[in-house]
Structure formats: structure tokens, C-alpha cells
Tab-separated table of C-alpha atoms and ligand atoms in Angstrom:
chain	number	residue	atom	x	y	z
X	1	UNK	CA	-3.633	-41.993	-33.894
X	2	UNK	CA	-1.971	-41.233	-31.205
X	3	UNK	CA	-2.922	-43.474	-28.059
X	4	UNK	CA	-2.072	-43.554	-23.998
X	5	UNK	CA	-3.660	-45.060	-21.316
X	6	UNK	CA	-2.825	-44.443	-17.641
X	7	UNK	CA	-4.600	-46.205	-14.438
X	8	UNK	CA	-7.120	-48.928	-14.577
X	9	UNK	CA	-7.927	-49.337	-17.673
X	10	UNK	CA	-9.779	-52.514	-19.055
X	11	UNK	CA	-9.081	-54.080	-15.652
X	12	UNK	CA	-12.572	-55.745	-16.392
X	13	UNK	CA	-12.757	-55.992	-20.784
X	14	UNK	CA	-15.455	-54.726	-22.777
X	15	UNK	CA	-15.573	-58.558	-23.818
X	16	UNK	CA	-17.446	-60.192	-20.298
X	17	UNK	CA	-21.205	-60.266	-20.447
X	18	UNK	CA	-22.591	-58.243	-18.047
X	19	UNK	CA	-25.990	-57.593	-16.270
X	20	UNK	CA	-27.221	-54.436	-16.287
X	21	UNK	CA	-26.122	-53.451	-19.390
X	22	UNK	CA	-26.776	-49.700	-20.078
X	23	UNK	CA	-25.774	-47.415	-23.013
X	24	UNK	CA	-26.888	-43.856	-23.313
X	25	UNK	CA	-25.277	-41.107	-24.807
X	26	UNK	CA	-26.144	-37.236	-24.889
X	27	UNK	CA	-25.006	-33.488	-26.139
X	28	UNK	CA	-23.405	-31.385	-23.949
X	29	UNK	CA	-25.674	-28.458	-24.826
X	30	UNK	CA	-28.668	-30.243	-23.756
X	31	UNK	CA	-26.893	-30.229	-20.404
X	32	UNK	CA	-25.471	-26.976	-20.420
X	33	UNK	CA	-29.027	-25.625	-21.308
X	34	UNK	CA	-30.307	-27.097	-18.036
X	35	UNK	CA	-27.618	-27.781	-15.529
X	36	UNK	CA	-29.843	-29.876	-13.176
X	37	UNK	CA	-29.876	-32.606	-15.886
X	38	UNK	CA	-26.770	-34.141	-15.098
X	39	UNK	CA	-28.557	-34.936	-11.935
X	40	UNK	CA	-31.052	-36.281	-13.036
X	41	UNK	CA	-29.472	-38.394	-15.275
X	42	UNK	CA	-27.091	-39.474	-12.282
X	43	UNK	CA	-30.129	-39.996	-10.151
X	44	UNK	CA	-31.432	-42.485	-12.829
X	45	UNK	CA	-28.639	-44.611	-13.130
X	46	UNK	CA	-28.306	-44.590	-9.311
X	47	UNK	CA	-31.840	-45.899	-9.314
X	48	UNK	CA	-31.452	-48.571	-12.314
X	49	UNK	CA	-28.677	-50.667	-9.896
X	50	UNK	CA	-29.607	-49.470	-6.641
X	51	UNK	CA	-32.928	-51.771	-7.016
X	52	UNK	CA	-30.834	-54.909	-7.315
X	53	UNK	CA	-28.700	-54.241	-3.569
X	54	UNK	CA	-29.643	-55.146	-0.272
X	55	UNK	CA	-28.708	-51.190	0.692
X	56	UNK	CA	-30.448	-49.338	-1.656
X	57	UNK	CA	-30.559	-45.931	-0.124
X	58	UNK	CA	-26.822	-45.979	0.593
X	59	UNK	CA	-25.219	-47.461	-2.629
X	60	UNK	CA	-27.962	-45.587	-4.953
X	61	UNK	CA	-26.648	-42.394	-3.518
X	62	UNK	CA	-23.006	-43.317	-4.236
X	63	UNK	CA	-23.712	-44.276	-7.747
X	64	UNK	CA	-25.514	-41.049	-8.057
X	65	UNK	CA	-22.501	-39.504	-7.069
X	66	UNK	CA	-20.330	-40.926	-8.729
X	67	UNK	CA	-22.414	-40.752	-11.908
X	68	UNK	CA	-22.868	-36.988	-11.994
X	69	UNK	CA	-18.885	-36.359	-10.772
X	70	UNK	CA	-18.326	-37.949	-14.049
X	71	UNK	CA	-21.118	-36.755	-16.579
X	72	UNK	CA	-20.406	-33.005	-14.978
X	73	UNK	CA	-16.917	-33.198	-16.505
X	74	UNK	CA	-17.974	-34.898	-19.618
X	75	UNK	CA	-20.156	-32.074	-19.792
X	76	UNK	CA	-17.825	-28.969	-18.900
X	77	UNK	CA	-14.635	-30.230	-20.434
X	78	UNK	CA	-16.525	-31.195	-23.868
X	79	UNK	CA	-14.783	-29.751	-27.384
X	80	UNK	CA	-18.091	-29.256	-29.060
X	81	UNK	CA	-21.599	-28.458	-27.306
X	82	UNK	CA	-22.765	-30.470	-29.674
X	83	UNK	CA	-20.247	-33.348	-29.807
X	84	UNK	CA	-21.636	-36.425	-28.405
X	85	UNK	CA	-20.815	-38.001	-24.519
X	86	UNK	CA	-20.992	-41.479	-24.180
X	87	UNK	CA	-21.863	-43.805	-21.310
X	88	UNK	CA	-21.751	-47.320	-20.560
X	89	UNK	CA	-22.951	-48.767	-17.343
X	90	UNK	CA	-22.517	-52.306	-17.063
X	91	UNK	CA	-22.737	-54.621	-13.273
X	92	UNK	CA	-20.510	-57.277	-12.776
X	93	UNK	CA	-21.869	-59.062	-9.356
X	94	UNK	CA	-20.622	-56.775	-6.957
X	95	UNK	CA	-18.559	-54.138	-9.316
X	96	UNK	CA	-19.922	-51.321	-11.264
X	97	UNK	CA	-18.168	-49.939	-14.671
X	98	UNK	CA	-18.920	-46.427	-15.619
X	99	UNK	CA	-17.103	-45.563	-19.425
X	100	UNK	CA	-17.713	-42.618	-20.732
X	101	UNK	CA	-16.052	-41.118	-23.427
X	102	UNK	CA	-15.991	-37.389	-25.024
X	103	UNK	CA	-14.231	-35.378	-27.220
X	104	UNK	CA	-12.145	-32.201	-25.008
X	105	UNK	CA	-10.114	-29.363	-25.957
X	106	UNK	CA	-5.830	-30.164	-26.267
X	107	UNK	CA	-5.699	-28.390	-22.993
X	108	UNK	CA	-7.972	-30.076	-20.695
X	109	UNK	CA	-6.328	-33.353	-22.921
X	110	UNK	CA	-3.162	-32.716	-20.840
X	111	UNK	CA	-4.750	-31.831	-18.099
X	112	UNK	CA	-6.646	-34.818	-17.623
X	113	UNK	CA	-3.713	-36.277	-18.217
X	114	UNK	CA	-1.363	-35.121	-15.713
X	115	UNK	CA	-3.931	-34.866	-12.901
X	116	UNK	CA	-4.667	-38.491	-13.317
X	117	UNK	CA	-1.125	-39.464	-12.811
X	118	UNK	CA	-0.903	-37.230	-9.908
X	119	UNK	CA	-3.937	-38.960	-8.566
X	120	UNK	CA	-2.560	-42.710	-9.331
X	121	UNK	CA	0.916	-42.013	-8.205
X	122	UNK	CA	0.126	-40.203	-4.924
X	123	UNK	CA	0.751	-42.021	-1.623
X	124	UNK	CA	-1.127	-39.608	0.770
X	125	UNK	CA	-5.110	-38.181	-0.940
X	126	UNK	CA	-5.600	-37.098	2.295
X	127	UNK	CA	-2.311	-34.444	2.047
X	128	UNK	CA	-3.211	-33.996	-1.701
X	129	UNK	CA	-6.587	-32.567	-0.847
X	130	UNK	CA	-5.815	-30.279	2.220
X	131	UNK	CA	-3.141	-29.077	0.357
X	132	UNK	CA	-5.411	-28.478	-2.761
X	133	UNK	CA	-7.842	-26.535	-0.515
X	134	UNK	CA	-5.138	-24.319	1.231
X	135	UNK	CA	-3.888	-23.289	-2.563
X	136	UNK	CA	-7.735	-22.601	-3.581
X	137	UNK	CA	-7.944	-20.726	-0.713
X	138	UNK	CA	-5.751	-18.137	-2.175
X	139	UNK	CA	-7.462	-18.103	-5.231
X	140	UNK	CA	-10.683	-20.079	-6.003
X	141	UNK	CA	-11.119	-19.308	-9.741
X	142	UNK	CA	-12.051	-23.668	-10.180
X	143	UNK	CA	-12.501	-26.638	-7.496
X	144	UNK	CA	-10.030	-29.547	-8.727
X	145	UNK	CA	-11.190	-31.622	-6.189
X	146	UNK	CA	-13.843	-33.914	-8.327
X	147	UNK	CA	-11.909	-37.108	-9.189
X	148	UNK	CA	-9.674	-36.739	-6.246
X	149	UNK	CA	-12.842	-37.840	-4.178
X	150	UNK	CA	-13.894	-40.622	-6.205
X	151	UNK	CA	-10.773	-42.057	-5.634
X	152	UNK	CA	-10.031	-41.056	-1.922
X	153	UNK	CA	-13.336	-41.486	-0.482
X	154	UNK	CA	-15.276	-43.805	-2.816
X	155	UNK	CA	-12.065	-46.267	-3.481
X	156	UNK	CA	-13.028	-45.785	-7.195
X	157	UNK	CA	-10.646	-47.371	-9.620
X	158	UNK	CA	-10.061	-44.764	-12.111
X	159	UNK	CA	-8.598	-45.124	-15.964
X	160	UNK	CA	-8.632	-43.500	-19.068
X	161	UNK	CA	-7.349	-43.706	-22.573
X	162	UNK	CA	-6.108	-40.564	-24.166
X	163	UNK	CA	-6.334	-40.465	-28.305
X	164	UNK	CA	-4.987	-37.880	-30.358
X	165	UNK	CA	-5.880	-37.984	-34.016
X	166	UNK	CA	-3.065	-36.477	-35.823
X	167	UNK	CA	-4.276	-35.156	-38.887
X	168	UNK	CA	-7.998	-33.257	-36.884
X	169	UNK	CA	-5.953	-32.692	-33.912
X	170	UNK	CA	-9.599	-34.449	-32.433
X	171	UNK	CA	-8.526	-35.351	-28.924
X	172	UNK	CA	-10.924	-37.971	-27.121
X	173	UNK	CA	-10.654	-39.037	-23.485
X	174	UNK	CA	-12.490	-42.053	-22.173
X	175	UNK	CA	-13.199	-42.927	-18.689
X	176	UNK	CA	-13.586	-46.282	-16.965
X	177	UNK	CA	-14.558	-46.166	-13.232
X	178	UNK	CA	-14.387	-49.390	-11.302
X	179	UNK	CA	-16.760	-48.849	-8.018
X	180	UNK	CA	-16.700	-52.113	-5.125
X	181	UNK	CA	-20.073	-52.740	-4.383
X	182	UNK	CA	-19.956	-52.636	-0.462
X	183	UNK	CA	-21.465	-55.728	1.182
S	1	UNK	CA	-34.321	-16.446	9.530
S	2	UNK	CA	-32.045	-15.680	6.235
S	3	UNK	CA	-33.140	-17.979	3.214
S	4	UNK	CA	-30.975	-18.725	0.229
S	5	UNK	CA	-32.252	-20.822	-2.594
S	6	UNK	CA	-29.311	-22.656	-4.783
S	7	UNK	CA	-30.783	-25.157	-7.889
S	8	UNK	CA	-32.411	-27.665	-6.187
S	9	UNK	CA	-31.280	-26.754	-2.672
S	10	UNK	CA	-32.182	-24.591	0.118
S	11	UNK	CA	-30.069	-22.993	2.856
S	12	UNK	CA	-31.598	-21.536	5.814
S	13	UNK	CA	-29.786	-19.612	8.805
S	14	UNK	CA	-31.590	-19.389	12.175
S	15	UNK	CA	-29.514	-16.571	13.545
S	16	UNK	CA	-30.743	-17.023	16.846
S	17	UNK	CA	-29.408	-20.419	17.442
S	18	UNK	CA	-26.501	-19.534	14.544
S	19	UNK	CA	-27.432	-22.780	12.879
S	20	UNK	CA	-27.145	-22.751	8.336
S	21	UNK	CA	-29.187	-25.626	7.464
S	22	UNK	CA	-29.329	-27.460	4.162
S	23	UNK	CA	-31.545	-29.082	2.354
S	24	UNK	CA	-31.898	-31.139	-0.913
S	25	UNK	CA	-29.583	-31.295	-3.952
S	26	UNK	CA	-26.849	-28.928	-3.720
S	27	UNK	CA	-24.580	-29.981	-7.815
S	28	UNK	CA	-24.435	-26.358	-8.797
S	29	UNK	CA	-21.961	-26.030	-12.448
S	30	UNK	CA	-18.797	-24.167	-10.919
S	31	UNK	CA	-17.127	-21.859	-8.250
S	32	UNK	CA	-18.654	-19.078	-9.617
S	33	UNK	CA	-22.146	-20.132	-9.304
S	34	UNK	CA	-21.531	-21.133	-5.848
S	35	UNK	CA	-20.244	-17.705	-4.927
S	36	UNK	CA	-24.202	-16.440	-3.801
S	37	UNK	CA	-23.622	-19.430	-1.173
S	38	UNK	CA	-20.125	-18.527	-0.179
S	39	UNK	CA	-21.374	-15.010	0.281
S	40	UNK	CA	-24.449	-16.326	2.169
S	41	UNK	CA	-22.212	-18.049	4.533
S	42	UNK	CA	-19.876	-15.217	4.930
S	43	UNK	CA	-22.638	-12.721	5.473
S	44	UNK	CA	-24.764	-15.145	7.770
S	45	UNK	CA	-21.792	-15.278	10.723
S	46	UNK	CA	-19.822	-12.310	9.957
S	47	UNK	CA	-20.620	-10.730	13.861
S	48	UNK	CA	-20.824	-14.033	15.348
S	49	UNK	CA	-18.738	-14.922	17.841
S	50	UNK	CA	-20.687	-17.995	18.968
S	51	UNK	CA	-19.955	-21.682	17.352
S	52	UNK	CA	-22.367	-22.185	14.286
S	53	UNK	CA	-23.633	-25.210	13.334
S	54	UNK	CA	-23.696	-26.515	9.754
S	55	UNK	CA	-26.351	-29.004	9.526
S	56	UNK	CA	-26.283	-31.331	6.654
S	57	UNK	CA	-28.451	-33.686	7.384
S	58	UNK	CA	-31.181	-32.998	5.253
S	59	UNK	CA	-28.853	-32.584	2.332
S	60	UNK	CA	-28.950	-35.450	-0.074
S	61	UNK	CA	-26.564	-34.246	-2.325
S	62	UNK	CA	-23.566	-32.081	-2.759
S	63	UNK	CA	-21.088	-32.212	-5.650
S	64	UNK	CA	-17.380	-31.482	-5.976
S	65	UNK	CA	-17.933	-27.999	-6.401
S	66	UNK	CA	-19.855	-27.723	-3.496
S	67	UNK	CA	-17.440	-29.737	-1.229
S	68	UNK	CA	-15.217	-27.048	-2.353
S	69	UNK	CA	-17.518	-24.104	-1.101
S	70	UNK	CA	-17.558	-25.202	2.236
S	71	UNK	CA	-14.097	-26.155	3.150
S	72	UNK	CA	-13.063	-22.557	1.670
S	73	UNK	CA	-15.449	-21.266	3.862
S	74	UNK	CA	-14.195	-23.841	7.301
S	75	UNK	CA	-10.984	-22.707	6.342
S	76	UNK	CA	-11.748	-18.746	6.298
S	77	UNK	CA	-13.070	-19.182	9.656
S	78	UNK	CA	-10.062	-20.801	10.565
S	79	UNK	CA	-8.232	-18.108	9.394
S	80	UNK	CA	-9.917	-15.593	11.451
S	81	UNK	CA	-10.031	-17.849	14.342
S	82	UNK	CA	-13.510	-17.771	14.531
S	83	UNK	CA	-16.469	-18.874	14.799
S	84	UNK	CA	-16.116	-22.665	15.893
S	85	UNK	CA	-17.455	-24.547	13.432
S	86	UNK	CA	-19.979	-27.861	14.341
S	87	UNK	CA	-21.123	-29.901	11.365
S	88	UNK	CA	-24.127	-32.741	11.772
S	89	UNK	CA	-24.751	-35.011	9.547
S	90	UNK	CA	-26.060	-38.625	8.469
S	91	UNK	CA	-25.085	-42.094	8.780
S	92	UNK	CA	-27.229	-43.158	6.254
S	93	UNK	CA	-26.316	-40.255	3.354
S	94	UNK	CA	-23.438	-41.399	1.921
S	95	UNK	CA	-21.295	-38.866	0.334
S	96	UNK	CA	-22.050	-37.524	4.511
S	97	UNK	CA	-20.516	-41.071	5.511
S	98	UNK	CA	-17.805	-40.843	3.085
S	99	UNK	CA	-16.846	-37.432	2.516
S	100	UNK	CA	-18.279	-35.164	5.801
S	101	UNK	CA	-14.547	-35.856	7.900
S	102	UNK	CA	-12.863	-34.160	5.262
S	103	UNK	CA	-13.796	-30.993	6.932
S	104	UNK	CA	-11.790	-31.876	10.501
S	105	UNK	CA	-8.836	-32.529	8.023
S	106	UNK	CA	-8.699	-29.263	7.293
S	107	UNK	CA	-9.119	-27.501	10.810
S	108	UNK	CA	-8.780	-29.725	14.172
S	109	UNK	CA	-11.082	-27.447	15.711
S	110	UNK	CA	-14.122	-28.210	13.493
S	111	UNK	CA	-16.636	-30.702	15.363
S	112	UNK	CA	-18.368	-33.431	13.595
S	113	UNK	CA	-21.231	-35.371	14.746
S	114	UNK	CA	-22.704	-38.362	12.960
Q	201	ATP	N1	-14.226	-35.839	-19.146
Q	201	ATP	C1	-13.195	-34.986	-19.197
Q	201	ATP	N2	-12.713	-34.540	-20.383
Q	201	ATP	C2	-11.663	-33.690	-20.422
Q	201	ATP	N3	-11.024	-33.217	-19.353
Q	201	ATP	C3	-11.445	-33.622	-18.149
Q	201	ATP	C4	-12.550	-34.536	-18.000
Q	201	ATP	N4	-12.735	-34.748	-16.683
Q	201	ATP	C5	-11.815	-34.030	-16.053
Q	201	ATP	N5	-11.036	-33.324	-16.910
Q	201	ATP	C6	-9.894	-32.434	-16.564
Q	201	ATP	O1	-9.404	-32.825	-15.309
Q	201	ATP	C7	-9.512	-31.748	-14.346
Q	201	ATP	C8	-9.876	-32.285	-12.982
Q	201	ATP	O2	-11.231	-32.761	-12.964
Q	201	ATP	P1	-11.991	-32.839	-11.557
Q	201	ATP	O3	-13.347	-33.361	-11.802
Q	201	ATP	O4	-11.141	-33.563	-10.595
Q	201	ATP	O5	-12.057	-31.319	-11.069
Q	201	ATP	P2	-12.939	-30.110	-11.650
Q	201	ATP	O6	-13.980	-30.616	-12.570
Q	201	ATP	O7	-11.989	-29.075	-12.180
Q	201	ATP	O8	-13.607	-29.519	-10.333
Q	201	ATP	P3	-14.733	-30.229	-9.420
Q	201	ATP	O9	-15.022	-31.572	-9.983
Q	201	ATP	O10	-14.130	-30.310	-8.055
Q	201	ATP	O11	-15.897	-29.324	-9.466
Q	201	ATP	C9	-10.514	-30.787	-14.971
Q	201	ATP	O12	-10.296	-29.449	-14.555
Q	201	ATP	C10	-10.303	-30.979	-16.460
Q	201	ATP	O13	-9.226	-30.187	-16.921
Q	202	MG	MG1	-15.244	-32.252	-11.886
């Protein structure tokens, strides 16, 4: 197995007891079928913490956000429609973790990959996304502009693990967003 | 009055006062499905020469993708140098509060009130 991880990864272990403690996982092709259910499902999360903050309309609309940013990827960038997504939701006082972990194509693998460094090493988000735009503008064939967002706008803390088996060639990505509560 | 329906959302254009208004959840899958919304836009203001108003207010939600959609469009109407673009929307939606000034980045021109 091959393994890399890049960002913030485990900045907050698997290991510390948590409230709010959610696991779900779901096919792809459930989603696919019916696009609006990654909402949904984002909207339900958003409503599971949003309950417990003093600002529930604004933070349960970030989560939301945040929520379906991630499971829309999960969902789009999946190997197998029928290959299962997982996600873990777990509250930490004032900090949200999001995990969630699929199986992808070797091309969106290194995709993933290299976008996330660009996004960790980059001094200026605001330059990275006007200049993103003015290249779409030439040719808008995807957006690109999903995690950039998270990170730029919602101060997400964004990691990932990459494993490669070497024998399948099974390549599995998981996730870990790290959102601030805002007080 | 021009209505568009996209997923959960709904996008009306009041020609007379050139204002596109939102409403609802806007998380279509890709660029491709939000091309009926790019071409609304494009359609709506194509022999406008007044400022139009985007108003988001209304609009709870809008994902990547759609982000996407309308700063292609603010920047094709910076392109042709017209029309003057005015977007409203709310304090207390927060992908508005967070993400809405991300459309001035892209043109000066573009007006925001919140
Ligand atoms: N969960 C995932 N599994 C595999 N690859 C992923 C995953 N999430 C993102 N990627 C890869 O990273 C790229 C960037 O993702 P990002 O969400 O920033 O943009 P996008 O999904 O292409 O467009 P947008 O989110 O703006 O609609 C994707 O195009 C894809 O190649
Ligand atoms: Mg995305």
C-alpha cells in the first residue's frame, strides 16, 4: 500500500471522544439517480449541529455548504457507482470534522493530489481564483473552484490521505475538513 | 417577466426594471447543467444597455458550480463592457456573507450591496 498525506491531516485524531458523533455512509448511484440528495443530506447534517449554536441560521448554512461541497465530489469523482462514500461528522466544542473517504479513478487520484498542494502552498486564494475564472472563461468544460472556497472563504482546514493499493490498483482518497466554529 | 426553473431554484427577470432574481437552492451537478442558466442570463440582458441587478437575496443556496456560472457570466459582461452589473444580497445568508465579494474581485465595476 502505497500511502501520502498532504495538509491537515489528523490535526485533531480519530482517538478524542467527541460529541456529536455521526457516521453515515452511502452509494454514489443513489446520488447520481437523484442529484438533489446531496442536499439534502448536507441540509441534515447542517441541521444535526446547527441546533447546538447560538447562530443557528448562519453556521447551519455553512455546514450545509460545506457538507454538500464535499459529498458532491465524493459523489462525482467516485470509481464505482456502487462503491461506498463514507462520512464522519464529529464536534469538538467549537470545531467541526468532516472525513469522508471514497474510492476515485488514478486520474482524479492525482488530481486531487496536485490541486490540494496548489491550494496549501498558495500565498494569494484571492489571485488563484480570479485567475481560475479568467482561464474558465476561455473554456468552461468544469468549475475547479469547489475546495478553493472552502479554504478561501470558509478558513476550512483541508487534508487528505492518498492510498494506492498496488496489486488492485484501488486508489482511495479520504478527506478531513477542520471548520472554526465562529463565536 | 422571463421565468427559469433550475432543481430546486427559480430565476425570474423583470425586464422592465432589468432585475434576475433568485430564489431557493441553486447545487445543480456540473457546468453543463448550468448552461440553461448561463443562457438565461445571456438571453435576459443581451439589448440592455441599462445596469441589471442580480438579486440574491432570496437564494439560500448556491454551490461551486453555480459560483462558477455567475462570475463567467460578470466577467462576459465585462468583456463587452456592458451592462453594469449590481448584486444584493444578505447579511444573514452565509455563503452571501462569505462568498458574494468574490464577484467585485473579478470586475471593479460590479456593485455590491449587503
Ligand atoms: N472526493 C474526491 N475524490 C477524488 N477526486 C476528487 C475528490 N474531490 C475532488 N477531487 C478532484 O479534485 C478536483 C477539484 O475539486 P473541486 O471540488 O475543487 O472542483 P470541481 O469539483 O472540479 O468543481 P466545483 O466544485 O467548483 O463544481 C476535482 O476536479 C477532482 O479531480
Ligand atoms: Mg467540487
Amino acid at each position: 500500500m502505497l500511502v501520502d498525506t498532504i495538509g491537515d491531516f489528523d490535526i485533531i485524531p480519530d482517538s478524542m471522544p467527541a460529541e456529536g458523533d455521526v457516521s453515515l455512509t452511502v452509494r454514489p448511484i443513489d446520488l447520481i439517480a437523484y442529484w438533489r440528495r446531496c442536499g439534502i443530506m448536507a441540509d441534515f447534517a447542517a441541521a444535526f449541529y446547527a441546533c447546538a449554536h447560538d447562530q443557528p441560521n448562519v453556521e447551519e448554512n455553512t455546514i450545509s455548504t460545506i457538507f454538500n461541497e464535499l459529498i458532491e465530489n465524493a459523489t462525482k469523482y467516485s470509481v464505482k457507482r456502487n462503491a461506498e462514500v463514507m462520512i464522519h461528522m464529529m464536534l469538538y466544542d467549537t470545531v467541526l470534522k468532516i472525513e469522508i473517504v471514497n474510492h476515485t479513478p488514478e486520474a482524479h487520484f492525482h488530481k486531487l493530489k496536485k490541486h490540494l498542494t496548489k491550494l496549501t502552498k498558495s500565498a494569494d486564494l484571492d489571485e488563484l481564483y480570479i485567475r481560475t475564472m479568467a482561464e474558465k472563461s476561455e473554456n468552461a468544460t468544469d468549475s475547479g473552484i469547489g475546495l478553493l472556497l472552502l479554504i478561501k472563504d470558509y478558513k476550512l482546514k483541508i487534508g487528505a490521505q492518498f492510498k494506492k493499493c498496488e496489486q488492485t490498483g484501488d486508489c482511495k482518497v479520504i478527506i478531513q475538513t477542520y471548520y472554526y466554529i465562529e463565536q | 417577466m422571463d421565468t427559469l426553473n433550475a432543481g430546486d431554484a427559480i430565476i425570474t427577470y423583470n425586464e422592465s426594471e432589468s432585475k434576475m432574481v433568485f430564489e431557493g437552492s441553486m447545487r445543480l451537478a456540473n457546468m453543463k447543467e448550468y448552461d440553461v442558466v448561463s443562457s438565461f442570463l445571456r438571453k435576459s440582458i443581451d439589448d440592455t444597455d441599462d445596469p441589471v441587478v442580480l438579486d440574491l437575496r432570496l437564494l439560500q443556496f448556491l454551490n461551486s458550480s453555480g459560483i462558477t456560472t455567475l462570475s463567467l457570466f460578470i466577467l462576459s459582461c465585462k468583456k463587452a463592457g456592458k451592462p453594469q452589473i449590481k448584486v444584493l444580497g444578505s447579511e444573514s445568508i452565509s455563503w452571501q456573507q462569505k462568498s458574494i465579494s468574490n464577484f467585485k474581485k473579478l470586475w471593479n465595476d460590479v456593485e455590491i450591496v449587503i
